[in-house]
Amino acid sequence: MIFGCMGLGGGWSSGPLEAAQVAAAHEAVQTALDSGISDFDHADIYAHGKAEEAFGKVLAGRSGLRDQIRLQTKCGIRLPGAGQTGWYDSSREAIIARVEDSLRRLGTDRVDTLLIHRPDPLAHPEDIAAAFEQLKDAGKVLRLGVSNMSADQMRWLQSALPDPLAANQLEMSLYRSGWLESGVLVNHPESAAVGFPHGALEYCQANGLELQAWGPLAQGRYSGAPGAAETGPDAATAELVSTLAGEKECAPEAVVLGWLMRHPAGIRPVVGTSKPDRIRACSDAERVARSMTRAEWYSLWVSARGRALP
């Protein structure tokens, strides 16, 4: 699994980082490490940069930790502000500047992986490639990946890169299962309602890109989140998840993530909660994935769909 650091830094306010938020980051990171997680996912926009800043405080206070973990960050989204709408910027200059800012906040000389956060309609693949080559030559970025890109967009970007893309981070979960629907519903009327880019999963598998899933816990709708539905497909799926958790002697979160990790694509969930108890609840996911039967896997998916497969 990967620990998603979007919850660090005290939310999306523009105020300064506080000592309590740094203390919470220390606890969350230690819990992730204790749960066997050594990969940490950031983005320059998370908490307006305070997520990276809080993590940098953690690194500064723990000698040797940087060499024991892998760091990943993303760039390419510009948040709204000062009368300017939000926009995407994957220009060469912006990528280099944003990475330099991230390294400063993280207090490190390198990130292991840089992801382009969203497709930028004004981007030139040669610009992205040039930025990556400059950062790689300086030892500041080791690998380049993408987030929220289709197969054609990955192919387009790869055409300008000397190195293979390393990863694609996409929204995938038991609730957001368009990544499965896009393949299963080929030649079926329901396929028109599927927004997930068909072929993205297969492109990653065929070309060795690591698949990372953001939002894998679906905001806890199947694992006891406050306000979860008491009736309907969500409630029925939550009950099934709870039953399987009892049988497998694990937390419901581990069942939800284990279902995702059971897929042969080797999907790596990016666990975005910063609550220590929920991080610990995810720790059995790999064991659950190995033990989950085909019948259990399909039962969960059909339940979450709320209707039978075609």
GROMACS .gro file of C-alpha atoms in nm:
model
  310
    1MET     CA    1   0.000   0.000   0.000
    2ILE     CA    2   0.088   0.368  -0.029
    3PHE     CA    3   0.015   0.628   0.237
    4GLY     CA    4  -0.160   0.930   0.087
    5CYS     CA    5  -0.048   1.245   0.267
    6MET     CA    6  -0.334   1.470   0.153
    7GLY     CA    7  -0.476   1.469   0.507
    8LEU     CA    8  -0.161   1.612   0.665
    9GLY     CA    9  -0.108   1.980   0.735
   10GLY     CA   10  -0.446   2.064   0.883
   11GLY     CA   11  -0.673   2.091   0.583
   12TRP     CA   12  -0.699   2.340   0.299
   13SER     CA   13  -0.691   2.667   0.490
   14SER     CA   14  -0.429   2.921   0.393
   15GLY     CA   15  -0.308   2.973   0.750
   16PRO     CA   16   0.040   2.873   0.867
   17LEU     CA   17   0.133   2.522   0.974
   18GLU     CA   18   0.071   2.467   1.346
   19ALA     CA   19   0.259   2.256   1.600
   20ALA     CA   20  -0.046   2.033   1.656
   21GLN     CA   21  -0.059   1.956   1.285
   22VAL     CA   22   0.308   1.858   1.284
   23ALA     CA   23   0.247   1.632   1.585
   24ALA     CA   24  -0.047   1.470   1.403
   25ALA     CA   25   0.176   1.414   1.099
   26HIS     CA   26   0.437   1.243   1.318
   27GLU     CA   27   0.172   1.008   1.456
   28ALA     CA   28   0.020   0.928   1.118
   29VAL     CA   29   0.358   0.860   0.955
   30GLN     CA   30   0.469   0.638   1.243
   31THR     CA   31   0.143   0.442   1.226
   32ALA     CA   32   0.191   0.394   0.851
   33LEU     CA   33   0.547   0.270   0.907
   34ASP     CA   34   0.429   0.035   1.183
   35SER     CA   35   0.168  -0.098   0.938
   36GLY     CA   36   0.435  -0.190   0.684
   37ILE     CA   37   0.389   0.111   0.455
   38SER     CA   38   0.707   0.272   0.323
   39ASP     CA   39   0.574   0.466   0.019
   40PHE     CA   40   0.432   0.815   0.074
   41ASP     CA   41   0.227   1.008  -0.181
   42HIS     CA   42   0.210   1.389  -0.195
   43ALA     CA   43   0.103   1.667  -0.429
   44ASP     CA   44   0.219   2.026  -0.428
   45ILE     CA   45  -0.139   2.147  -0.382
   46TYR     CA   46  -0.235   1.932  -0.081
   47ALA     CA   47  -0.334   2.168   0.201
   48HIS     CA   48  -0.182   2.448  -0.008
   49GLY     CA   49   0.162   2.292   0.036
   50LYS     CA   50   0.128   2.239   0.410
   51ALA     CA   51   0.102   1.860   0.371
   52GLU     CA   52   0.452   1.852   0.224
   53GLU     CA   53   0.572   2.102   0.483
   54ALA     CA   54   0.438   1.889   0.770
   55PHE     CA   55   0.600   1.580   0.624
   56GLY     CA   56   0.926   1.771   0.590
   57LYS     CA   57   0.912   1.844   0.963
   58VAL     CA   58   0.871   1.471   1.025
   59LEU     CA   59   1.174   1.390   0.809
   60ALA     CA   60   1.382   1.659   0.978
   61GLY     CA   61   1.308   1.511   1.317
   62ARG     CA   62   1.395   1.152   1.228
   63SER     CA   63   1.751   1.087   1.122
   64GLY     CA   64   1.781   0.830   0.844
   65LEU     CA   65   1.409   0.805   0.771
   66ARG     CA   66   1.441   0.954   0.421
   67ASP     CA   67   1.659   0.665   0.306
   68GLN     CA   68   1.412   0.409   0.443
   69ILE     CA   69   1.110   0.532   0.245
   70ARG     CA   70   1.003   0.623  -0.107
   71LEU     CA   71   0.858   0.968  -0.174
   72GLN     CA   72   0.622   1.059  -0.452
   73THR     CA   73   0.470   1.395  -0.534
   74LYS     CA   74   0.254   1.543  -0.807
   75CYS     CA   75   0.242   1.875  -0.989
   76GLY     CA   76   0.043   2.034  -1.269
   77ILE     CA   77  -0.262   2.182  -1.094
   78ARG     CA   78  -0.280   2.553  -1.011
   79LEU     CA   79  -0.540   2.635  -0.747
   80PRO     CA   80  -0.775   2.934  -0.782
   81GLY     CA   81  -0.668   3.259  -0.620
   82ALA     CA   82  -0.632   3.635  -0.659
   83GLY     CA   83  -0.909   3.654  -0.918
   84GLN     CA   84  -0.764   3.366  -1.121
   85THR     CA   85  -0.958   3.049  -1.193
   86GLY     CA   86  -0.795   2.713  -1.127
   87TRP     CA   87  -0.601   2.574  -1.421
   88TYR     CA   88  -0.350   2.311  -1.530
   89ASP     CA   89   0.012   2.386  -1.608
   90SER     CA   90   0.249   2.118  -1.735
   91SER     CA   91   0.491   2.356  -1.902
   92ARG     CA   92   0.861   2.290  -1.861
   93GLU     CA   93   0.912   2.596  -1.644
   94ALA     CA   94   0.617   2.518  -1.417
   95ILE     CA   95   0.717   2.155  -1.360
   96ILE     CA   96   1.071   2.250  -1.262
   97ALA     CA   97   0.956   2.534  -1.036
   98ARG     CA   98   0.693   2.320  -0.865
   99VAL     CA   99   0.935   2.036  -0.800
  100GLU     CA  100   1.187   2.278  -0.650
  101ASP     CA  101   0.912   2.410  -0.422
  102SER     CA  102   0.814   2.056  -0.318
  103LEU     CA  103   1.174   1.960  -0.242
  104ARG     CA  104   1.213   2.271  -0.027
  105ARG     CA  105   0.896   2.196   0.171
  106LEU     CA  106   0.984   1.829   0.209
  107GLY     CA  107   1.338   1.911   0.314
  108THR     CA  108   1.491   1.655   0.079
  109ASP     CA  109   1.712   1.658  -0.228
  110ARG     CA  110   1.500   1.419  -0.435
  111VAL     CA  111   1.165   1.251  -0.490
  112ASP     CA  112   1.157   0.895  -0.613
  113THR     CA  113   0.857   0.951  -0.843
  114LEU     CA  114   0.697   1.262  -0.991
  115LEU     CA  115   0.343   1.237  -1.129
  116ILE     CA  116   0.180   1.481  -1.369
  117HIS     CA  117  -0.139   1.539  -1.172
  118ARG     CA  118  -0.393   1.602  -1.450
  119PRO     CA  119  -0.383   1.612  -1.830
  120ASP     CA  120  -0.309   1.965  -1.949
  121PRO     CA  121  -0.470   2.046  -2.287
  122LEU     CA  122  -0.199   2.305  -2.356
  123ALA     CA  123   0.091   2.075  -2.275
  124HIS     CA  124   0.355   1.964  -2.523
  125PRO     CA  125   0.499   1.618  -2.452
  126GLU     CA  126   0.846   1.745  -2.545
  127ASP     CA  127   0.822   2.010  -2.270
  128ILE     CA  128   0.729   1.752  -2.008
  129ALA     CA  129   1.010   1.526  -2.127
  130ALA     CA  130   1.263   1.811  -2.118
  131ALA     CA  131   1.159   1.904  -1.763
  132PHE     CA  132   1.191   1.545  -1.648
  133GLU     CA  133   1.532   1.502  -1.812
  134GLN     CA  134   1.661   1.817  -1.645
  135LEU     CA  135   1.533   1.708  -1.304
  136LYS     CA  136   1.656   1.352  -1.349
  137ASP     CA  137   2.004   1.466  -1.457
  138ALA     CA  138   2.019   1.677  -1.141
  139GLY     CA  139   1.920   1.377  -0.929
  140LYS     CA  140   1.602   1.548  -0.811
  141VAL     CA  141   1.347   1.311  -0.971
  142LEU     CA  142   1.415   0.943  -1.036
  143ARG     CA  143   1.098   0.836  -1.218
  144LEU     CA  144   0.812   1.006  -1.404
  145GLY     CA  145   0.451   0.894  -1.395
  146VAL     CA  146   0.104   1.033  -1.449
  147SER     CA  147  -0.229   1.062  -1.277
  148ASN     CA  148  -0.581   1.053  -1.424
  149MET     CA  149  -0.463   0.978  -1.779
  150SER     CA  150  -0.610   0.754  -2.047
  151ALA     CA  151  -0.423   0.502  -2.258
  152ASP     CA  152  -0.398   0.743  -2.551
  153GLN     CA  153  -0.269   1.022  -2.327
  154MET     CA  154  -0.005   0.792  -2.182
  155ARG     CA  155   0.094   0.677  -2.530
  156TRP     CA  156   0.114   1.040  -2.645
  157LEU     CA  157   0.341   1.140  -2.357
  158GLN     CA  158   0.552   0.825  -2.381
  159SER     CA  159   0.633   0.910  -2.744
  160ALA     CA  160   0.857   1.194  -2.621
  161LEU     CA  161   1.015   1.017  -2.324
  162PRO     CA  162   1.337   0.816  -2.335
  163ASP     CA  163   1.240   0.634  -2.013
  164PRO     CA  164   0.919   0.433  -1.964
  165LEU     CA  165   0.644   0.592  -1.758
  166ALA     CA  166   0.648   0.450  -1.407
  167ALA     CA  167   0.289   0.475  -1.281
  168ASN     CA  168  -0.064   0.600  -1.333
  169GLN     CA  169  -0.279   0.701  -1.037
  170LEU     CA  170  -0.652   0.668  -1.103
  171GLU     CA  171  -0.969   0.666  -0.896
  172MET     CA  172  -1.046   0.300  -0.837
  173SER     CA  173  -1.247   0.141  -0.559
  174LEU     CA  174  -1.532  -0.096  -0.487
  175TYR     CA  175  -1.765   0.203  -0.523
  176ARG     CA  176  -1.597   0.366  -0.825
  177SER     CA  177  -1.566   0.053  -1.036
  178GLY     CA  178  -1.569   0.210  -1.382
  179TRP     CA  179  -1.222   0.063  -1.429
  180LEU     CA  180  -1.392  -0.278  -1.436
  181GLU     CA  181  -1.713  -0.169  -1.608
  182SER     CA  182  -1.522  -0.022  -1.903
  183GLY     CA  183  -1.401  -0.371  -1.993
  184VAL     CA  184  -1.688  -0.593  -1.888
  185LEU     CA  185  -1.954  -0.377  -2.056
  186VAL     CA  186  -1.793  -0.370  -2.401
  187ASN     CA  187  -2.068  -0.429  -2.659
  188HIS     CA  188  -2.337  -0.359  -2.398
  189PRO     CA  189  -2.576  -0.059  -2.377
  190GLU     CA  190  -2.462   0.021  -2.022
  191SER     CA  191  -2.114   0.104  -2.150
  192ALA     CA  192  -2.235   0.450  -2.261
  193ALA     CA  193  -2.264   0.553  -1.896
  194VAL     CA  194  -1.908   0.451  -1.800
  195GLY     CA  195  -1.671   0.746  -1.771
  196PHE     CA  196  -1.352   0.555  -1.698
  197PRO     CA  197  -1.117   0.564  -2.001
  198HIS     CA  198  -1.142   0.227  -2.168
  199GLY     CA  199  -0.805   0.064  -2.220
  200ALA     CA  200  -0.617   0.256  -1.948
  201LEU     CA  201  -0.596  -0.047  -1.722
  202GLU     CA  202  -0.482  -0.273  -2.004
  203TYR     CA  203  -0.222  -0.020  -2.126
  204CYS     CA  204  -0.067  -0.003  -1.779
  205GLN     CA  205  -0.058  -0.381  -1.747
  206ALA     CA  206   0.090  -0.432  -2.093
  207ASN     CA  207   0.357  -0.163  -2.050
  208GLY     CA  208   0.461  -0.223  -1.691
  209LEU     CA  209   0.314   0.091  -1.537
  210GLU     CA  210   0.234   0.063  -1.169
  211LEU     CA  211  -0.138   0.117  -1.107
  212GLN     CA  212  -0.217   0.327  -0.804
  213ALA     CA  213  -0.572   0.378  -0.677
  214TRP     CA  214  -0.676   0.705  -0.521
  215GLY     CA  215  -0.994   0.707  -0.314
  216PRO     CA  216  -0.972   0.329  -0.255
  217LEU     CA  217  -1.176   0.332   0.066
  218ALA     CA  218  -1.459   0.528  -0.102
  219GLN     CA  219  -1.477   0.768   0.193
  220GLY     CA  220  -1.558   0.474   0.421
  221ARG     CA  221  -1.905   0.409   0.282
  222TYR     CA  222  -1.858   0.032   0.326
  223SER     CA  223  -1.650   0.041   0.642
  224GLY     CA  224  -1.857   0.228   0.896
  225ALA     CA  225  -1.823   0.593   0.798
  226PRO     CA  226  -2.062   0.827   0.983
  227GLY     CA  227  -2.371   0.897   0.775
  228ALA     CA  228  -2.336   0.585   0.558
  229ALA     CA  229  -2.661   0.465   0.402
  230GLU     CA  230  -2.875   0.239   0.618
  231THR     CA  231  -3.065   0.091   0.324
  232GLY     CA  232  -3.001   0.016  -0.041
  233PRO     CA  233  -2.693  -0.123  -0.220
  234ASP     CA  234  -2.443   0.064  -0.001
  235ALA     CA  235  -2.591  -0.077   0.319
  236ALA     CA  236  -2.611  -0.428   0.174
  237THR     CA  237  -2.249  -0.409   0.059
  238ALA     CA  238  -2.137  -0.275   0.396
  239GLU     CA  239  -2.307  -0.570   0.562
  240LEU     CA  240  -2.134  -0.813   0.326
  241VAL     CA  241  -1.800  -0.643   0.393
  242SER     CA  242  -1.863  -0.673   0.766
  243THR     CA  243  -1.947  -1.044   0.732
  244LEU     CA  244  -1.629  -1.114   0.536
  245ALA     CA  245  -1.426  -0.911   0.786
  246GLY     CA  246  -1.556  -1.134   1.063
  247GLU     CA  247  -1.472  -1.448   0.870
  248LYS     CA  248  -1.122  -1.325   0.782
  249GLU     CA  249  -1.059  -1.174   1.126
  250CYS     CA  250  -0.977  -0.828   1.000
  251ALA     CA  251  -1.123  -0.478   0.987
  252PRO     CA  252  -1.377  -0.386   0.715
  253GLU     CA  253  -1.121  -0.150   0.560
  254ALA     CA  254  -0.892  -0.446   0.492
  255VAL     CA  255  -1.171  -0.622   0.302
  256VAL     CA  256  -1.243  -0.314   0.087
  257LEU     CA  257  -0.874  -0.271   0.003
  258GLY     CA  258  -0.814  -0.646  -0.028
  259TRP     CA  259  -1.087  -0.663  -0.291
  260LEU     CA  260  -0.903  -0.400  -0.494
  261MET     CA  261  -0.565  -0.569  -0.449
  262ARG     CA  262  -0.706  -0.907  -0.551
  263HIS     CA  263  -0.713  -0.787  -0.914
  264PRO     CA  264  -0.423  -0.928  -1.120
  265ALA     CA  265  -0.309  -0.579  -1.225
  266GLY     CA  266  -0.130  -0.541  -0.891
  267ILE     CA  267  -0.320  -0.228  -0.791
  268ARG     CA  268  -0.165  -0.032  -0.503
  269PRO     CA  269  -0.420   0.156  -0.290
  270VAL     CA  270  -0.327   0.508  -0.184
  271VAL     CA  271  -0.473   0.519   0.167
  272GLY     CA  272  -0.569   0.881   0.228
  273THR     CA  273  -0.683   0.877   0.590
  274SER     CA  274  -0.460   1.041   0.849
  275LYS     CA  275  -0.642   0.879   1.143
  276PRO     CA  276  -0.412   0.624   1.311
  277ASP     CA  277  -0.692   0.377   1.389
  278ARG     CA  278  -0.805   0.368   1.027
  279ILE     CA  279  -0.448   0.333   0.901
  280ARG     CA  280  -0.403   0.033   1.130
  281ALA     CA  281  -0.735  -0.108   1.008
  282CYS     CA  282  -0.592  -0.127   0.656
  283SER     CA  283  -0.282  -0.323   0.752
  284ASP     CA  284  -0.430  -0.669   0.677
  285ALA     CA  285  -0.533  -0.582   0.322
  286GLU     CA  286  -0.259  -0.784   0.148
  287ARG     CA  287  -0.339  -1.093   0.354
  288VAL     CA  288  -0.708  -1.053   0.274
  289ALA     CA  289  -0.632  -1.013  -0.097
  290ARG     CA  290  -0.443  -1.341  -0.099
  291SER     CA  291  -0.726  -1.525   0.074
  292MET     CA  292  -1.019  -1.375  -0.116
  293THR     CA  293  -1.190  -1.627  -0.342
  294ARG     CA  294  -1.325  -1.551  -0.686
  295ALA     CA  295  -1.680  -1.600  -0.552
  296GLU     CA  296  -1.620  -1.352  -0.269
  297TRP     CA  297  -1.466  -1.099  -0.507
  298TYR     CA  298  -1.759  -1.113  -0.749
  299SER     CA  299  -2.014  -1.109  -0.468
  300LEU     CA  300  -1.871  -0.780  -0.342
  301TRP     CA  301  -1.866  -0.623  -0.685
  302VAL     CA  302  -2.220  -0.730  -0.779
  303SER     CA  303  -2.346  -0.606  -0.443
  304ALA     CA  304  -2.178  -0.266  -0.489
  305ARG     CA  305  -2.315  -0.242  -0.846
  306GLY     CA  306  -2.665  -0.300  -0.712
  307ARG     CA  307  -2.749  -0.518  -1.010
  308ALA     CA  308  -2.637  -0.840  -1.173
  309LEU     CA  309  -2.361  -0.853  -1.430
  310PRO     CA  310  -2.479  -0.863  -1.793
   0.00000   0.00000   0.00000
